[in-house]
Amino acid sequence: MLRLRPGPALAAAALTLLPLAACGSDSPLPTADETTTTAAETTTTTEAETTTTTETPDSTATTAGDAGDGSDDEGIDEIESLAQSLLVEAGEVSTDTLTFEDSGYTPPDADRPNACGAPSTDSVVPPQVLVGTSLTEPASTLVFQEEIRVYVDEAEAGEAFAAGVEALSCGTSIDGTVTIDGPTDVAEEVGGDEAVAFAVRAEAIEGVLVVVRVSDAVVLFLFTAPPGVAAEILAPDPLEVSAFGIGKILAALGE
């Protein structure tokens, strides 16, 4: 049973969602798509205005009852709408001293290899739906990016999660400019069926990438800032924000 897909328990919401940006960014840091997102990108978008969805050519898998009447497309639209509504919003990550703003989300280039030189996860296991948001805190240049990818079923989501994690487990980017530590199991702290975190660092930026699988969806959370800034300004804890985001998804699923 596809727990993130429209069904009796979520009839009013129509559903499904999954992971973040693909590794097609201009940044040397991992991209969300690889369960991956580009750490150096400082663009973000508000849920309502900057969330973007994409469908792969074969993303509309037919079911036994399909008669080519467009019902598949309607189902995908419902999934996209639900996924967008579950993205973390600027006001939810802002604090008394830090105010995040939508900076515009751009989907990753699925044809571009990730920082480790591996094919992007989106090119290996294309999602049915991809939505994302990018939020920036102007005063500190903190950046928060989230991506939700929804797949055909839990098995395919698990394949995408595993491929993304493996693709980022190189230690150092192919050009030697970025170090990538991890994966570290954070399922207990964040929730979901599987969850890992990577610490990324380059000369002018450092960050944390959290990749989570929830049923048939994969979610990416990426937090970046200049070295030392996050600790200095008491930025929101990446694992706590990730747990909040996963909590929104689980609440929508009635769990």
Coordinates of C-alpha atoms in Angstrom, one line a residue:
M1 CA 0.0 0.0 0.0
L2 CA 1.4 3.4 -1.0
R3 CA 1.2 5.3 2.2
L4 CA 2.0 8.6 0.6
R5 CA -0.6 8.2 -2.2
P6 CA -4.2 9.3 -2.3
G7 CA -6.4 6.8 -0.5
P8 CA -9.3 6.5 1.9
A9 CA -7.3 7.7 4.9
L10 CA -6.2 10.9 3.0
A11 CA -9.1 11.3 0.6
A12 CA -9.5 14.9 1.4
A13 CA -5.8 15.7 1.0
A14 CA -4.8 13.6 -2.0
L15 CA -1.2 12.8 -1.6
T16 CA 2.4 11.5 -1.9
L17 CA 5.7 13.2 -1.7
L18 CA 9.4 12.8 -1.7
P19 CA 13.0 14.0 -1.7
L20 CA 15.0 17.0 -2.6
A21 CA 17.0 18.5 -5.3
A22 CA 19.1 16.7 -7.8
C23 CA 22.7 17.1 -8.2
G24 CA 22.5 19.5 -11.1
S25 CA 23.6 22.7 -9.4
D26 CA 26.5 25.0 -10.2
S27 CA 27.7 24.6 -6.6
P28 CA 30.6 22.3 -5.7
L29 CA 28.6 21.0 -2.7
P30 CA 26.3 18.0 -2.9
T31 CA 22.8 18.6 -4.3
A32 CA 19.5 17.7 -2.9
D33 CA 18.8 15.3 -5.7
E34 CA 21.4 12.9 -4.5
T35 CA 19.3 12.9 -1.7
T36 CA 21.4 15.5 -2.8
T37 CA 21.2 19.2 -3.1
T38 CA 23.6 21.9 -3.9
A39 CA 25.1 23.3 -0.7
A40 CA 26.5 26.4 -2.2
E41 CA 23.3 27.6 -3.8
T42 CA 21.8 30.4 -1.8
T43 CA 18.5 30.5 -3.6
T44 CA 15.3 29.5 -1.9
T45 CA 11.6 29.8 -2.5
T46 CA 8.5 30.2 -0.5
E47 CA 6.2 27.2 -0.5
A48 CA 3.4 29.0 -2.3
E49 CA 5.5 30.9 -4.9
T50 CA 8.7 29.0 -5.2
T51 CA 7.8 25.4 -5.0
T52 CA 8.3 23.7 -8.3
T53 CA 7.2 20.3 -9.4
T54 CA 8.5 18.1 -12.2
E55 CA 7.2 14.9 -13.7
T56 CA 9.4 12.5 -15.6
P57 CA 8.2 11.3 -19.0
D58 CA 7.2 7.9 -17.5
S59 CA 6.0 9.2 -14.2
T60 CA 2.4 8.4 -14.8
A61 CA 2.3 4.7 -14.2
T62 CA -1.0 3.2 -15.3
T63 CA -3.1 1.1 -13.0
A64 CA -5.3 -1.9 -13.9
G65 CA -8.4 0.3 -14.0
D66 CA -6.9 3.1 -16.2
A67 CA -8.7 3.8 -19.5
G68 CA -6.5 6.7 -20.7
D69 CA -9.1 9.2 -19.4
G70 CA -6.5 11.5 -17.7
S71 CA -7.2 10.1 -14.2
D72 CA -3.4 9.4 -13.8
D73 CA -2.6 13.1 -14.5
E74 CA -5.2 14.1 -12.0
G75 CA -3.7 11.8 -9.4
I76 CA -0.2 13.3 -10.0
D77 CA -1.6 16.8 -9.7
E78 CA -3.1 15.9 -6.3
I79 CA 0.3 14.4 -5.2
E80 CA 2.1 17.6 -6.2
S81 CA -0.4 19.8 -4.4
L82 CA -0.1 17.8 -1.2
A83 CA 3.7 17.7 -1.4
Q84 CA 3.9 21.4 -1.9
S85 CA 1.7 22.0 1.2
L86 CA 4.1 19.9 3.3
L87 CA 7.2 21.9 2.6
V88 CA 8.7 23.8 5.5
E89 CA 7.7 27.5 5.3
A90 CA 9.8 30.6 6.0
G91 CA 7.8 31.4 9.1
E92 CA 8.3 27.9 10.5
V93 CA 12.1 28.1 10.4
S94 CA 12.5 31.7 11.4
T95 CA 13.3 32.6 15.0
D96 CA 13.0 35.7 17.2
T97 CA 16.3 37.0 15.8
L98 CA 16.5 35.3 12.3
T99 CA 13.9 36.0 9.6
F100 CA 14.0 33.7 6.5
E101 CA 12.7 34.8 3.1
D102 CA 11.8 33.0 0.0
S103 CA 14.7 33.3 -2.4
G104 CA 13.3 31.3 -5.3
Y105 CA 13.7 27.5 -5.9
T106 CA 15.3 26.1 -9.1
P107 CA 15.0 22.4 -9.7
P108 CA 18.4 20.6 -10.1
D109 CA 19.7 19.5 -13.5
A110 CA 19.2 15.7 -13.5
D111 CA 21.9 15.3 -16.2
R112 CA 24.6 16.9 -14.1
P113 CA 26.8 14.6 -12.0
N114 CA 27.0 15.2 -8.2
A115 CA 30.0 16.6 -6.3
C116 CA 31.4 13.1 -6.0
G117 CA 31.3 12.6 -9.8
A118 CA 28.4 10.1 -9.7
P119 CA 25.3 10.4 -11.8
S120 CA 22.5 12.3 -10.2
T121 CA 20.0 10.2 -8.3
D122 CA 17.2 11.8 -10.4
S123 CA 18.8 10.4 -13.6
V124 CA 19.2 6.9 -12.0
V125 CA 15.8 6.7 -10.3
P126 CA 13.5 9.5 -11.7
P127 CA 10.8 10.6 -9.3
Q128 CA 7.2 11.0 -10.2
V129 CA 7.0 14.3 -8.4
L130 CA 9.6 16.8 -7.3
V131 CA 8.8 19.9 -5.3
G132 CA 11.2 22.2 -3.4
T133 CA 11.7 25.4 -1.6
S134 CA 14.7 27.6 -0.9
L135 CA 14.8 30.1 2.0
T136 CA 17.5 32.6 2.9
E137 CA 18.2 34.6 6.0
P138 CA 19.6 37.8 4.4
A139 CA 21.4 39.3 7.4
S140 CA 23.5 36.1 8.1
T141 CA 23.3 34.5 4.6
L142 CA 22.0 31.3 6.1
V143 CA 20.3 29.1 3.5
F144 CA 17.7 26.4 4.0
Q145 CA 16.6 24.2 1.1
E146 CA 14.1 21.3 1.1
E147 CA 13.1 19.0 -1.6
I148 CA 10.4 16.3 -1.6
R149 CA 10.5 13.5 -4.2
V150 CA 7.7 11.0 -4.6
Y151 CA 8.2 7.7 -6.3
V152 CA 6.0 4.9 -7.7
D153 CA 6.2 2.9 -4.5
E154 CA 8.2 2.3 -1.4
A155 CA 10.7 -0.1 -3.1
E156 CA 11.6 2.6 -5.7
A157 CA 11.9 5.2 -3.0
G158 CA 14.2 2.9 -1.1
E159 CA 16.3 2.4 -4.2
A160 CA 16.6 6.2 -4.7
F161 CA 17.5 6.7 -1.1
A162 CA 20.2 4.0 -1.2
A163 CA 21.6 5.3 -4.5
G164 CA 21.7 8.9 -3.2
V165 CA 23.5 8.0 0.0
E166 CA 26.0 5.8 -1.8
A167 CA 26.7 8.5 -4.4
L168 CA 27.7 11.0 -1.6
S169 CA 29.8 8.7 0.4
C170 CA 33.1 9.7 -1.3
G171 CA 34.7 11.8 1.5
T172 CA 36.0 14.4 -0.9
S173 CA 34.5 16.0 -4.0
I174 CA 35.9 15.0 -7.4
D175 CA 37.7 18.4 -7.7
G176 CA 39.0 18.2 -4.1
T177 CA 37.4 21.4 -3.0
V178 CA 34.6 20.0 -0.8
T179 CA 34.8 17.5 2.1
I180 CA 31.8 15.3 2.8
D181 CA 31.6 13.5 6.1
G182 CA 29.0 10.8 6.6
P183 CA 26.6 9.2 6.3
T184 CA 25.5 9.3 10.0
D185 CA 22.3 7.5 10.9
V186 CA 19.9 10.1 12.3
A187 CA 16.6 8.2 12.1
E188 CA 16.1 8.4 15.8
E189 CA 16.5 12.1 15.9
V190 CA 14.6 13.0 12.7
G191 CA 12.1 10.2 12.2
G192 CA 11.0 8.5 9.0
D193 CA 11.8 5.0 7.8
E194 CA 15.5 5.8 7.0
A195 CA 17.5 9.0 7.7
V196 CA 21.1 9.9 7.4
A197 CA 23.1 13.2 7.6
F198 CA 26.2 14.5 5.9
A199 CA 28.5 17.3 7.0
V200 CA 29.8 19.3 4.0
R201 CA 32.6 21.9 4.1
A202 CA 34.3 24.0 1.5
E203 CA 36.6 27.1 1.8
A204 CA 33.7 29.6 1.9
I205 CA 30.8 27.5 3.1
E206 CA 29.8 24.7 5.4
G207 CA 26.6 22.9 5.9
V208 CA 24.5 19.8 6.8
L209 CA 22.5 17.7 4.4
V210 CA 19.8 15.4 5.8
V211 CA 18.2 12.7 3.6
V212 CA 15.1 10.9 4.8
R213 CA 12.9 8.3 3.3
V214 CA 9.2 8.3 4.4
S215 CA 7.2 5.5 2.7
D216 CA 7.3 6.2 -1.1
A217 CA 8.9 9.6 -0.7
V218 CA 12.5 10.9 -0.2
V219 CA 13.0 14.2 1.5
L220 CA 16.2 16.3 1.5
F221 CA 17.0 19.1 3.9
L222 CA 20.1 21.3 3.2
F223 CA 21.5 23.9 5.6
T224 CA 24.4 26.1 4.5
A225 CA 26.3 29.2 5.8
P226 CA 29.7 30.8 5.8
P227 CA 32.1 28.9 8.2
G228 CA 31.3 29.6 11.8
V229 CA 28.3 31.8 11.2
A230 CA 25.6 29.2 12.2
A231 CA 27.1 28.7 15.6
E232 CA 27.7 32.4 16.1
I233 CA 24.2 33.4 15.5
L234 CA 22.5 30.4 17.1
A235 CA 21.0 29.2 13.9
P236 CA 18.2 26.6 14.0
D237 CA 19.5 23.1 14.6
P238 CA 19.4 21.2 11.3
L239 CA 18.2 18.0 12.8
E240 CA 15.4 19.7 14.7
V241 CA 14.2 21.5 11.6
S242 CA 14.4 18.2 9.6
A243 CA 12.4 16.5 12.4
F244 CA 9.8 19.3 12.1
G245 CA 9.6 18.8 8.4
I246 CA 9.2 15.1 8.7
G247 CA 6.6 15.6 11.4
K248 CA 4.5 17.6 9.0
I249 CA 4.5 14.7 6.5
L250 CA 3.7 12.1 9.1
A251 CA 0.9 14.2 10.5
A252 CA -0.6 14.4 7.0
L253 CA -0.4 10.6 6.8
G254 CA -2.1 10.3 10.1
E255 CA 0.9 8.8 11.9

